[in-house]
Amino acid sequence: MSEANVKEVASTSLPRPHFGPLTRMVIVASIVLIGVGVAPLFMDAYSVNVLVRSMIYATIALTVDILWGYLGVLTFGQSAFFAAGAYATALVFTYGGFSAEYAFAALLIGIAVAVALAGLVAFLAFWHGASALYASVITLVLPIIVTQLLFSGGTYTGSSSGLTGFETIPLSSEAWFWAVGVWLVLLTAAAWMYTRSDAGRLLIAIRENEQRCKYLGLNTSNIKAAIFLICAAIGAIAGWMYANYTMVVAPEIAGFTFGTELLIWVALGGRGTLFGPVIGTIIIDYASAQLQGDFPFVWKLVIGIVFVSVIVALPRGILPLVSNAADWFRDRIGIAQPQQHSQLQLRQASRSGRNIIGVESRGPALVVSGVEKRFGSLEVLSGIDFEATYGEIVSLVGPNGAGKTTLMTCIADGSKRSGGTISIGGHDIAHRTPEECVRLGVGRKFQMANVFDSLTVGECLQIARARLDPLSKWQKSGVCSLPPSAMRVVRATGLHSDLNLPAQVLSHGKKQALELAMVLALEPKVILLDEPTAGLTKAERTLIGTILTELAKTEQLCILLVEHDLEFVREISSRVIVLHQGRIVLNGSVDEVVNSELVKSVYAGSGH
Amino acid sequence: MVPVLLDLITTAAILYIVSSGLLLVFGVMKLINFAHGGLMTLGGYAAVMATAMGLSPWIGIPLAAIFGGIVGLSMERVVVRSLYNRPLDAILATWGLSIIIGQIITLVFDRGVHFAEPPIRGVISILGEPYSTYRLILIAFALLLGVGLTLALRGTSLGLSTRAVIMNEDLARGLGINSGLVRSVTFTLGSGLAAVAGALITPLSSVDPNMGIAWLISAFMLVLVSGSSLYSLAVASIVLGGAQVVVSNYFGSVLGGMTIAALAAVILRIRPQGFSYE
C-alpha cells in the first residue's frame, strides 16, 4: 500500500477546475457559429430552407439522445411536445393574429402545455418499481393520444389537414437559418457541458444501475422526471420555431411515426454522443429532402435497411466509428495525443450531519420487531425480533433459503415486509422507499458487487456522495470528498491508485471493496453487508475483516452481516443470529452459537 | 343495444386474432415484435394478390400465412436472433424491419389504397337486427384460434418445450431443450399469425402500406396487459375492445381510437401484471 500517490488536499484549498476541454469546446463552437454565419451566403435558397428545418429537428434529436442515450429512457413521445409547441403557436396566430407579444405568449403556452404533458407522463412512467419497458410504453401512448386529440379538435385544430395560412414572425430564410443555427450550437454546447459534468455522469449511473442509485439515497424518479420535463420544454421550443418558420402544422408532427423517426436519426448518428444525433439528423433530413423527389420509396427503404443494420451491428451508431477511424489515422501518422485523464483528487469530508439521526442518539441502532414476509401463501420470514446497537457487528447466519437476504431487503426498503415494524435509530421506517431509508442512515451492500461498470472508480465514489455533496452541473469538479471510513477502505485496498480506471476492469475483490466504500460514503449508521467476502482471497478477507472491526469501534457503526464463512463470522462478530426457515433459532454470543448443537444440526440439514 | 353488443363481441374477436401472434412472441421470447404491423400489412396484400389473380378470397388466408411465415423466419435468422439480450433494441430493429416491409410493398404495388374481395358478403339477422356475416365468422375464427393454440401448447411436445421456455428458459436449456429452435418456430408462427390477421381484416379496412400500424399499437397494449397467457389476452380483448366500442359509440370514433392505449397505460400503472393472474 503506497501512500505516496494519494492525492489529498486540505478541504479549504480547492484544486483548479480543468478548463482544457472547455476551452477547446468554446473554440469548436465558435468555428461552427462562424460556419453557420457564412453558410447561407454560399448555398442555394432551397438548401437553406431545408436545413433550417433539419436543424430544428436536430434540437429535438438532441433531447432524445439525452433521454435515451444517456438516461436510458427509450422515448417515442418527443414528437408530442414538439406538436404542443407548434400547435400552440399555430392556434394563437390563427385565432389571435400575429404580434410580437402573441409570439412570445405562444412560446410560453407551448412550453407550459408540453411541460404539463411531460409531468403527467413522468408521474405515470417514473415511479418506484416502474420498469424501463413501461416507461417506453407510456411515451408511446402519449403521441397517440395527442394525435387523437388534435383530430377531435375538428375545424378548430384543422383536424387531419392541420392549420395553415397564419401570419408568423416575419424573418427571411437566412435570418431563420442564423437564429436556429445559433440556438442549436448553444443547446449542443450546453448539453455537452452538462453530460460531461459530474451531474451528467449521474445520468449514466441511472441508465446502468438504477437500483444501486436508489440505494445510494438518490431519488432517481425525480431526476428522470426533471430531465424529462426540460427535454419536453426544449421540444416545445423546437415546435414553436417550426410553426413560425414553415407556417403550417399538421397532426403528423405529433405522431408516433415522427417519434420513431427521431429515434432512427439518433440511433444512426450514435446514441449517447450528442454530436452524432445532431449531425445524423441534419444529414439524413437534408438528404431525404434532396432524394425524396427522385427516389422517394427507395430512399426510405435504404434508411430502413441501414437502421436495422446499425441497431444489430453498431449499437453505438456511426459517429463512434468515425472518431475511432480518426484516432487510428492519428496513430498511424504519429500525432497521437496523450490521453488526458482528468485527475480526480480525494479529500476528507467534514461530517455533514445530513442524515436524520445524529451520532449522539442513544438507544439501539436497529430494532426489528415481529417482522414477517410472505410471498402469497409462502412464509419466508416470521416473527423476527432483534435489536442491534452502535458499535456492534451482528452476523446473520443460516443455510441457503433461511431468509437472510430477504431480511436485509426488508430493513433497506420499507415497502418490502408484510408485517411488523423496523426502526433505525429510533425512527420507524414505515413504508419508506430505499432512498428514504438511506436518509435514516441505512447503507446496503449487495451480494453481487454492484457498481457502475462504465464509470470510473472516482466517478462511482462521487455518485455515492451525490446525496451529501451536490454534483456540479457544468464541469468535472475533479474532487471527491469522502468520510474517514470510506477513505480508509479506499486506501487500504489500493483503490486510490485506480481512481481513473473504469469500474468494470477492477478485480472481483476490488469491486467488492469499491461498493463497500460507496456505501460508507453515505455516512450510514447501520450498514447491511450481504456476503462481503464472497469470492475474496484469504488476504482480502482478512483485510476486510480488520477494517470492519475497526469501523464498528471508531465510527460506532452498527454492522449487520450475512455470511456463510463461519470462520470469518467467528473472527469479527460481536454477536450471531441464526436464521432457519424464516425464524430466529438462536441469538447469542459467538461462543454460544459455535458450540450450539442446534446450529450443527441446522447446518447438517437435520431440521430443528 | 343488440348491434352494440355484437360489435363488442366481434371487436374483441378481431383484437384477439390480431394480438395472438404478438403475444406468442412476447411470451416465449420476451421481446416485442414491432414488425407485427408490417407483417399484417403483408397479409393484407396477400389477400389483395389473391383477388388480383382471380382466386377464391379464402385462398388469401393460407397465402398470407405462407408469406408471413417465410418473412418471419428470415427476420428471426438474420436480425432478431442477435438481439435476444437487448429487448429495447429489438423493438427498434423490428420497427426498422417493418419500415422495410412497408417500403418494399410500396415499391411493388404503390402508395394507394387497394381492396381485396371479401370471402363472404351480406348480412344475417340476429334477433331481428341485420348484422355482417363476416364479422360473425370472425368470432368463430377467434375461438378456433384460441382453442387451437392452447391445444398446440398443451398437446404437442414442441408445445411442452415452448411452455418450458416461457417459464424458465435457462432451466429449459439446461434440460436439453433446443430453445433456439423454440424461438425460431415461435417467431415464424407469430409472424404467420400476424399476416393471417392482416388478411382477415381486409374486408373491414382498406389495404394500404400503413394499414398495420394502427393495429400494432392496439395489439401491443393488449399483449402488455395480458403477460404471456392466451386466456388473459381473451379477457383483455373483451374488456378493452368493449371499452373501445362503448366509447366510440357514445363519444365518437376519435376518442374511441385512443381508448385501448389510454386504458392499458392506466391499468399497468395500477397493476403492473395487468390481467394475468400470476
Coordinates of C-alpha atoms in Angstrom, one line a residue, chain B residues 121-222:
Chain B
R121 CA -70.7 -10.7 -48.3
G122 CA -74.1 -9.9 -46.8
V123 CA -75.8 -9.9 -43.5
I124 CA -77.8 -12.2 -41.4
S125 CA -80.5 -11.3 -39.0
I126 CA -79.7 -11.7 -35.3
L127 CA -82.8 -11.0 -33.0
G128 CA -84.3 -9.0 -35.8
E129 CA -81.2 -6.9 -36.4
P130 CA -79.2 -7.4 -39.6
Y131 CA -75.5 -7.9 -38.9
S132 CA -72.4 -8.6 -41.0
T133 CA -72.0 -12.3 -41.6
Y134 CA -68.2 -11.9 -42.0
R135 CA -67.8 -10.3 -38.6
L136 CA -69.7 -13.1 -37.0
I137 CA -67.5 -15.6 -38.7
L138 CA -64.5 -13.9 -37.2
I139 CA -65.9 -14.8 -33.7
A140 CA -65.7 -18.5 -34.7
F141 CA -62.3 -17.9 -36.1
A142 CA -61.0 -16.3 -32.9
L143 CA -62.4 -19.2 -30.8
L144 CA -60.8 -21.7 -33.2
L145 CA -57.5 -19.9 -32.9
G146 CA -57.6 -19.8 -29.1
V147 CA -58.5 -23.4 -28.8
G148 CA -56.0 -24.4 -31.5
L149 CA -53.1 -22.6 -29.9
T150 CA -54.0 -23.9 -26.5
L151 CA -54.1 -27.4 -27.7
A152 CA -50.8 -27.0 -29.6
L153 CA -49.2 -25.7 -26.5
R154 CA -50.7 -28.4 -24.2
G155 CA -50.8 -31.4 -26.6
T156 CA -47.6 -31.4 -28.6
S157 CA -44.0 -32.0 -27.5
L158 CA -42.9 -28.7 -29.1
G159 CA -45.7 -27.0 -27.2
L160 CA -44.4 -28.5 -24.0
S161 CA -40.9 -27.3 -24.8
T162 CA -42.4 -23.9 -25.6
R163 CA -44.1 -23.7 -22.2
A164 CA -40.9 -24.7 -20.5
V165 CA -39.1 -21.9 -22.3
I166 CA -41.8 -19.4 -21.3
M167 CA -41.4 -20.4 -17.6
N168 CA -37.7 -20.7 -17.3
E169 CA -35.5 -20.5 -20.3
D170 CA -32.2 -21.2 -18.6
L171 CA -33.5 -24.3 -16.9
A172 CA -35.2 -25.5 -20.1
R173 CA -31.9 -25.1 -22.0
G174 CA -30.1 -26.9 -19.2
L175 CA -32.5 -29.8 -19.6
G176 CA -31.5 -30.1 -23.3
I177 CA -34.4 -28.3 -24.8
N178 CA -33.3 -26.6 -28.0
S179 CA -34.5 -23.1 -27.1
G180 CA -33.1 -21.7 -30.3
L181 CA -35.5 -23.9 -32.3
V182 CA -38.4 -23.0 -30.0
R183 CA -37.7 -19.3 -30.6
S184 CA -37.4 -19.8 -34.4
V185 CA -40.7 -21.7 -34.6
T186 CA -42.4 -19.3 -32.3
F187 CA -41.3 -16.2 -34.3
T188 CA -42.3 -17.9 -37.5
L189 CA -45.7 -18.9 -36.1
G190 CA -46.2 -15.4 -34.6
S191 CA -45.4 -13.8 -37.9
G192 CA -47.6 -16.1 -39.8
L193 CA -50.5 -15.3 -37.4
A194 CA -49.8 -11.6 -37.9
A195 CA -50.1 -12.0 -41.7
V196 CA -53.3 -14.1 -41.4
A197 CA -54.8 -11.5 -39.2
G198 CA -53.9 -8.9 -41.8
A199 CA -55.7 -10.9 -44.5
L200 CA -58.7 -11.5 -42.3
I201 CA -59.2 -7.8 -41.6
T202 CA -59.1 -6.8 -45.3
P203 CA -62.9 -6.8 -45.7
L204 CA -63.1 -4.4 -42.7
S205 CA -60.4 -2.0 -43.6
S206 CA -58.8 -0.6 -46.7
V207 CA -55.4 -2.1 -47.6
D208 CA -52.5 0.4 -47.8
P209 CA -48.9 0.2 -46.9
N210 CA -49.6 1.6 -43.4
M211 CA -52.6 -0.4 -42.5
G212 CA -50.8 -2.4 -39.9
I213 CA -49.5 0.5 -37.7
A214 CA -52.8 1.4 -36.1
W215 CA -53.4 -2.3 -35.2
L216 CA -49.8 -2.7 -34.0
I217 CA -50.3 -0.2 -31.1
S218 CA -53.6 -1.9 -30.0
A219 CA -52.1 -5.3 -30.2
F220 CA -49.0 -4.2 -28.3
M221 CA -51.0 -2.6 -25.5
L222 CA -53.2 -5.7 -25.2

